[in-house]
Amino acid sequence: MGEVLALVEARLRTALGEPDARAAVTFLGTDRIEVLRFVAGDLVRYATLGMSAQPMADPTAALADPVKGPRAELVLTVRGGLADTDKVLRPLAVLAATPQVEGVIVAPGASLDVGEPLWPGAAFSSVLVAESGGLVEDLELDAPMDPVRFLPLLPMTSNEAAWKRVHGAQALEGRWLARGTDLRDPLRRSVQLD
């Protein structure tokens, strides 16, 4: 487990630079989850470290495979200085613990909800999980382990989350693109959905 996390942290440092802050959260019955903060110009990136220590298990499987299965970490990017986004550390750790706590596999297209604003005053309590491979390349591990995927999180308003449930992740992403939505703006409001 420690070896995987050391490789994950090295990949994050290679892609995003040196973290300027880190915090750790441990929930009862789960492994420790760290959140690292990286600042690049006016962008602040938060990345989880610890979610990939264990493979995510299929909730319908009788036994969880301790080696094989999808592994991931979460990455959130916002514009700095506009809101108190550092308060997202605990919600991010909650999202990263979801596979251990709820026995779900976090994959692109999924919605994750923390049930409260991601940071004070945020219009978002949920996120859309996007495709990996952009900002931080997937990390190949020795066989038979699956690679670690670094999944971007796109904050969603409650209206966007409800619309996504009906129309799907691709349709919502298309709506954001068509309207030129700045998904990194921590103060943005819901995209027009009609």
mmCIF file of C-alpha atoms in Angstrom:
data_model
loop_
_atom_site.group_PDB
_atom_site.id
_atom_site.type_symbol
_atom_site.label_atom_id
_atom_site.label_comp_id
_atom_site.label_asym_id
_atom_site.label_seq_id
_atom_site.Cartn_x
_atom_site.Cartn_y
_atom_site.Cartn_z
ATOM 1 C CA MET A 1 0.000 0.000 0.000
ATOM 2 C CA GLY A 2 2.742 2.454 0.972
ATOM 3 C CA GLU A 3 4.652 1.733 -2.213
ATOM 4 C CA VAL A 4 1.614 2.510 -4.395
ATOM 5 C CA LEU A 5 1.000 5.802 -2.569
ATOM 6 C CA ALA A 6 4.666 6.816 -2.897
ATOM 7 C CA LEU A 7 4.415 6.272 -6.669
ATOM 8 C CA VAL A 8 1.123 8.189 -6.797
ATOM 9 C CA GLU A 9 2.598 11.138 -4.911
ATOM 10 C CA ALA A 10 5.632 11.142 -7.219
ATOM 11 C CA ARG A 11 3.314 11.242 -10.265
ATOM 12 C CA LEU A 12 1.337 14.139 -8.758
ATOM 13 C CA ARG A 13 4.559 16.067 -8.066
ATOM 14 C CA THR A 14 5.813 15.442 -11.605
ATOM 15 C CA ALA A 15 2.565 16.705 -13.134
ATOM 16 C CA LEU A 16 1.616 19.497 -10.721
ATOM 17 C CA GLY A 17 4.846 20.553 -8.957
ATOM 18 C CA GLU A 18 5.473 20.680 -5.233
ATOM 19 C CA PRO A 19 2.400 20.801 -2.992
ATOM 20 C CA ASP A 20 2.289 23.921 -0.833
ATOM 21 C CA ALA A 21 -0.030 22.345 1.750
ATOM 22 C CA ARG A 22 -1.423 18.964 2.772
ATOM 23 C CA ALA A 23 -4.037 17.751 5.217
ATOM 24 C CA ALA A 24 -5.018 14.276 6.371
ATOM 25 C CA VAL A 25 -8.437 12.922 7.341
ATOM 26 C CA THR A 26 -9.218 9.497 8.767
ATOM 27 C CA PHE A 27 -12.766 8.203 8.994
ATOM 28 C CA LEU A 28 -13.724 5.362 11.285
ATOM 29 C CA GLY A 29 -13.030 2.059 9.533
ATOM 30 C CA THR A 30 -11.154 3.583 6.576
ATOM 31 C CA ASP A 31 -7.568 4.200 5.583
ATOM 32 C CA ARG A 32 -6.123 7.682 5.942
ATOM 33 C CA ILE A 33 -6.849 10.061 3.065
ATOM 34 C CA GLU A 34 -4.593 13.031 2.425
ATOM 35 C CA VAL A 35 -5.425 16.043 0.280
ATOM 36 C CA LEU A 36 -2.531 17.900 -1.328
ATOM 37 C CA ARG A 37 -2.838 21.501 -2.560
ATOM 38 C CA PHE A 38 -0.896 22.728 -5.585
ATOM 39 C CA VAL A 39 -0.881 26.365 -6.703
ATOM 40 C CA ALA A 40 -0.075 27.269 -10.318
ATOM 41 C CA GLY A 41 -0.625 30.940 -11.136
ATOM 42 C CA ASP A 42 -4.269 31.760 -10.407
ATOM 43 C CA LEU A 43 -5.262 28.063 -10.298
ATOM 44 C CA VAL A 44 -5.420 25.941 -7.162
ATOM 45 C CA ARG A 45 -5.475 22.180 -7.549
ATOM 46 C CA TYR A 46 -6.481 19.762 -4.808
ATOM 47 C CA ALA A 47 -5.524 16.103 -5.233
ATOM 48 C CA THR A 48 -6.386 13.184 -2.981
ATOM 49 C CA LEU A 49 -3.736 10.716 -1.865
ATOM 50 C CA GLY A 50 -4.853 7.442 -0.324
ATOM 51 C CA MET A 51 -7.908 6.435 -2.342
ATOM 52 C CA SER A 52 -5.696 4.318 -4.647
ATOM 53 C CA ALA A 53 -4.068 2.354 -1.805
ATOM 54 C CA GLN A 54 -6.711 -0.357 -2.245
ATOM 55 C CA PRO A 55 -8.475 -1.343 -5.464
ATOM 56 C CA MET A 56 -12.129 -0.395 -5.642
ATOM 57 C CA ALA A 57 -14.314 -3.476 -5.286
ATOM 58 C CA ASP A 58 -17.446 -4.392 -7.194
ATOM 59 C CA PRO A 59 -20.226 -4.035 -4.629
ATOM 60 C CA THR A 60 -21.880 -7.215 -5.974
ATOM 61 C CA ALA A 61 -18.743 -9.358 -5.532
ATOM 62 C CA ALA A 62 -18.750 -11.802 -2.614
ATOM 63 C CA LEU A 63 -15.117 -11.003 -1.781
ATOM 64 C CA ALA A 64 -13.047 -7.938 -2.597
ATOM 65 C CA ASP A 65 -9.850 -8.715 -4.529
ATOM 66 C CA PRO A 66 -6.942 -7.182 -2.565
ATOM 67 C CA VAL A 67 -4.811 -6.694 -5.714
ATOM 68 C CA LYS A 68 -6.917 -6.410 -8.881
ATOM 69 C CA GLY A 69 -9.528 -3.764 -9.511
ATOM 70 C CA PRO A 70 -9.727 -0.110 -10.537
ATOM 71 C CA ARG A 71 -7.677 2.432 -8.581
ATOM 72 C CA ALA A 72 -8.098 6.197 -8.650
ATOM 73 C CA GLU A 73 -7.330 9.525 -7.030
ATOM 74 C CA LEU A 74 -9.434 12.685 -7.382
ATOM 75 C CA VAL A 75 -8.271 16.091 -8.667
ATOM 76 C CA LEU A 76 -10.237 19.346 -8.324
ATOM 77 C CA THR A 77 -9.099 22.582 -10.009
ATOM 78 C CA VAL A 78 -10.504 26.018 -9.099
ATOM 79 C CA ARG A 79 -9.520 29.635 -9.578
ATOM 80 C CA GLY A 80 -7.771 30.851 -6.445
ATOM 81 C CA GLY A 81 -8.580 33.903 -4.362
ATOM 82 C CA LEU A 82 -12.291 34.078 -5.218
ATOM 83 C CA ALA A 83 -13.687 31.883 -2.418
ATOM 84 C CA ASP A 84 -12.505 29.982 0.650
ATOM 85 C CA THR A 85 -11.924 26.818 -1.385
ATOM 86 C CA ASP A 86 -9.416 25.395 1.120
ATOM 87 C CA LYS A 87 -12.476 24.245 3.077
ATOM 88 C CA VAL A 88 -12.949 21.625 0.315
ATOM 89 C CA LEU A 89 -10.326 19.419 1.985
ATOM 90 C CA ARG A 90 -12.760 17.485 4.161
ATOM 91 C CA PRO A 91 -15.450 17.050 1.449
ATOM 92 C CA LEU A 92 -12.740 15.800 -0.949
ATOM 93 C CA ALA A 93 -11.538 13.290 1.645
ATOM 94 C CA VAL A 94 -15.161 12.155 2.101
ATOM 95 C CA LEU A 95 -15.471 11.604 -1.662
ATOM 96 C CA ALA A 96 -12.154 9.722 -1.762
ATOM 97 C CA ALA A 97 -13.321 7.442 1.074
ATOM 98 C CA THR A 98 -16.577 6.614 -0.759
ATOM 99 C CA PRO A 99 -15.276 3.342 -2.289
ATOM 100 C CA GLN A 100 -14.237 2.045 1.160
ATOM 101 C CA VAL A 101 -17.291 3.321 3.019
ATOM 102 C CA GLU A 102 -20.052 2.653 0.492
ATOM 103 C CA GLY A 103 -18.460 -0.077 -1.618
ATOM 104 C CA VAL A 104 -18.840 1.766 -4.908
ATOM 105 C CA ILE A 105 -16.541 2.116 -7.888
ATOM 106 C CA VAL A 106 -15.846 5.751 -8.774
ATOM 107 C CA ALA A 107 -15.627 6.048 -12.563
ATOM 108 C CA PRO A 108 -15.980 8.746 -15.240
ATOM 109 C CA GLY A 109 -19.592 9.860 -15.659
ATOM 110 C CA ALA A 110 -20.460 9.198 -12.013
ATOM 111 C CA SER A 111 -21.936 11.810 -9.693
ATOM 112 C CA LEU A 112 -20.695 12.119 -6.129
ATOM 113 C CA ASP A 113 -22.518 14.197 -3.518
ATOM 114 C CA VAL A 114 -21.362 15.285 -0.056
ATOM 115 C CA GLY A 115 -24.752 16.705 0.958
ATOM 116 C CA GLU A 116 -23.393 20.138 1.859
ATOM 117 C CA PRO A 117 -21.559 22.939 0.011
ATOM 118 C CA LEU A 118 -18.056 21.951 -1.089
ATOM 119 C CA TRP A 119 -16.777 25.172 0.547
ATOM 120 C CA PRO A 120 -18.514 28.077 2.336
ATOM 121 C CA GLY A 121 -20.983 29.802 0.039
ATOM 122 C CA ALA A 122 -20.481 27.312 -2.808
ATOM 123 C CA ALA A 123 -23.418 26.568 -5.081
ATOM 124 C CA PHE A 124 -22.084 23.004 -5.379
ATOM 125 C CA SER A 125 -22.565 19.979 -3.145
ATOM 126 C CA SER A 126 -21.834 17.405 -5.840
ATOM 127 C CA VAL A 127 -19.294 16.750 -8.563
ATOM 128 C CA LEU A 128 -19.235 15.042 -11.931
ATOM 129 C CA VAL A 129 -16.311 12.629 -12.340
ATOM 130 C CA ALA A 130 -14.556 13.333 -15.663
ATOM 131 C CA GLU A 131 -12.218 11.203 -17.790
ATOM 132 C CA SER A 132 -8.632 10.694 -16.640
ATOM 133 C CA GLY A 133 -5.479 11.182 -18.675
ATOM 134 C CA GLY A 134 -5.489 14.945 -19.169
ATOM 135 C CA LEU A 135 -3.802 16.900 -16.413
ATOM 136 C CA VAL A 136 -2.149 13.919 -14.682
ATOM 137 C CA GLU A 137 -1.318 10.825 -16.736
ATOM 138 C CA ASP A 138 -2.522 7.440 -15.517
ATOM 139 C CA LEU A 139 0.078 5.613 -13.424
ATOM 140 C CA GLU A 140 0.833 2.079 -14.578
ATOM 141 C CA LEU A 141 1.493 -0.392 -11.746
ATOM 142 C CA ASP A 142 3.074 -3.839 -11.844
ATOM 143 C CA ALA A 143 0.750 -6.591 -13.084
ATOM 144 C CA PRO A 144 -1.758 -7.787 -12.017
ATOM 145 C CA MET A 145 -2.597 -4.383 -10.464
ATOM 146 C CA ASP A 146 -4.729 -1.968 -12.480
ATOM 147 C CA PRO A 147 -3.294 1.499 -13.220
ATOM 148 C CA VAL A 148 -4.098 4.448 -10.977
ATOM 149 C CA ARG A 149 -6.336 6.940 -12.769
ATOM 150 C CA PHE A 150 -6.382 10.612 -11.744
ATOM 151 C CA LEU A 151 -10.014 11.612 -12.156
ATOM 152 C CA PRO A 152 -10.887 15.320 -12.523
ATOM 153 C CA LEU A 153 -13.901 16.502 -10.542
ATOM 154 C CA LEU A 154 -16.279 19.062 -12.051
ATOM 155 C CA PRO A 155 -18.464 20.821 -9.445
ATOM 156 C CA MET A 156 -22.204 20.669 -10.192
ATOM 157 C CA THR A 157 -25.075 22.743 -8.828
ATOM 158 C CA SER A 158 -28.127 20.827 -7.594
ATOM 159 C CA ASN A 159 -29.991 21.784 -10.808
ATOM 160 C CA GLU A 160 -27.120 20.499 -12.956
ATOM 161 C CA ALA A 161 -26.933 17.269 -10.942
ATOM 162 C CA ALA A 162 -30.689 16.698 -11.380
ATOM 163 C CA TRP A 163 -30.457 17.464 -15.109
ATOM 164 C CA LYS A 164 -27.496 15.075 -15.438
ATOM 165 C CA ARG A 165 -29.506 12.251 -13.814
ATOM 166 C CA VAL A 166 -32.118 12.608 -16.562
ATOM 167 C CA HIS A 167 -29.964 13.431 -19.598
ATOM 168 C CA GLY A 168 -26.576 11.885 -18.740
ATOM 169 C CA ALA A 169 -23.047 13.127 -18.125
ATOM 170 C CA GLN A 170 -22.227 13.672 -21.803
ATOM 171 C CA ALA A 171 -25.250 15.897 -22.307
ATOM 172 C CA LEU A 172 -24.318 18.025 -19.291
ATOM 173 C CA GLU A 173 -20.710 18.349 -20.426
ATOM 174 C CA GLY A 174 -22.013 19.339 -23.884
ATOM 175 C CA ARG A 175 -24.245 22.001 -22.308
ATOM 176 C CA TRP A 176 -21.300 23.410 -20.324
ATOM 177 C CA LEU A 177 -19.183 23.495 -23.481
ATOM 178 C CA ALA A 178 -21.901 25.099 -25.621
ATOM 179 C CA ARG A 179 -22.428 27.866 -23.027
ATOM 180 C CA GLY A 180 -18.676 28.457 -22.474
ATOM 181 C CA THR A 181 -19.011 27.626 -18.772
ATOM 182 C CA ASP A 182 -15.888 28.252 -16.678
ATOM 183 C CA LEU A 183 -15.939 25.092 -14.550
ATOM 184 C CA ARG A 184 -13.003 26.394 -12.514
ATOM 185 C CA ASP A 185 -14.932 29.433 -11.269
ATOM 186 C CA PRO A 186 -15.769 28.718 -7.604
ATOM 187 C CA LEU A 187 -18.505 31.390 -7.697
ATOM 188 C CA ARG A 188 -20.261 30.316 -10.898
ATOM 189 C CA ARG A 189 -23.984 29.693 -10.996
ATOM 190 C CA SER A 190 -25.887 26.925 -12.767
ATOM 191 C CA VAL A 191 -25.615 26.756 -16.546
ATOM 192 C CA GLN A 192 -28.843 27.456 -18.438
ATOM 193 C CA LEU A 193 -30.503 24.065 -18.818
ATOM 194 C CA ASP A 194 -33.667 24.710 -20.876
#
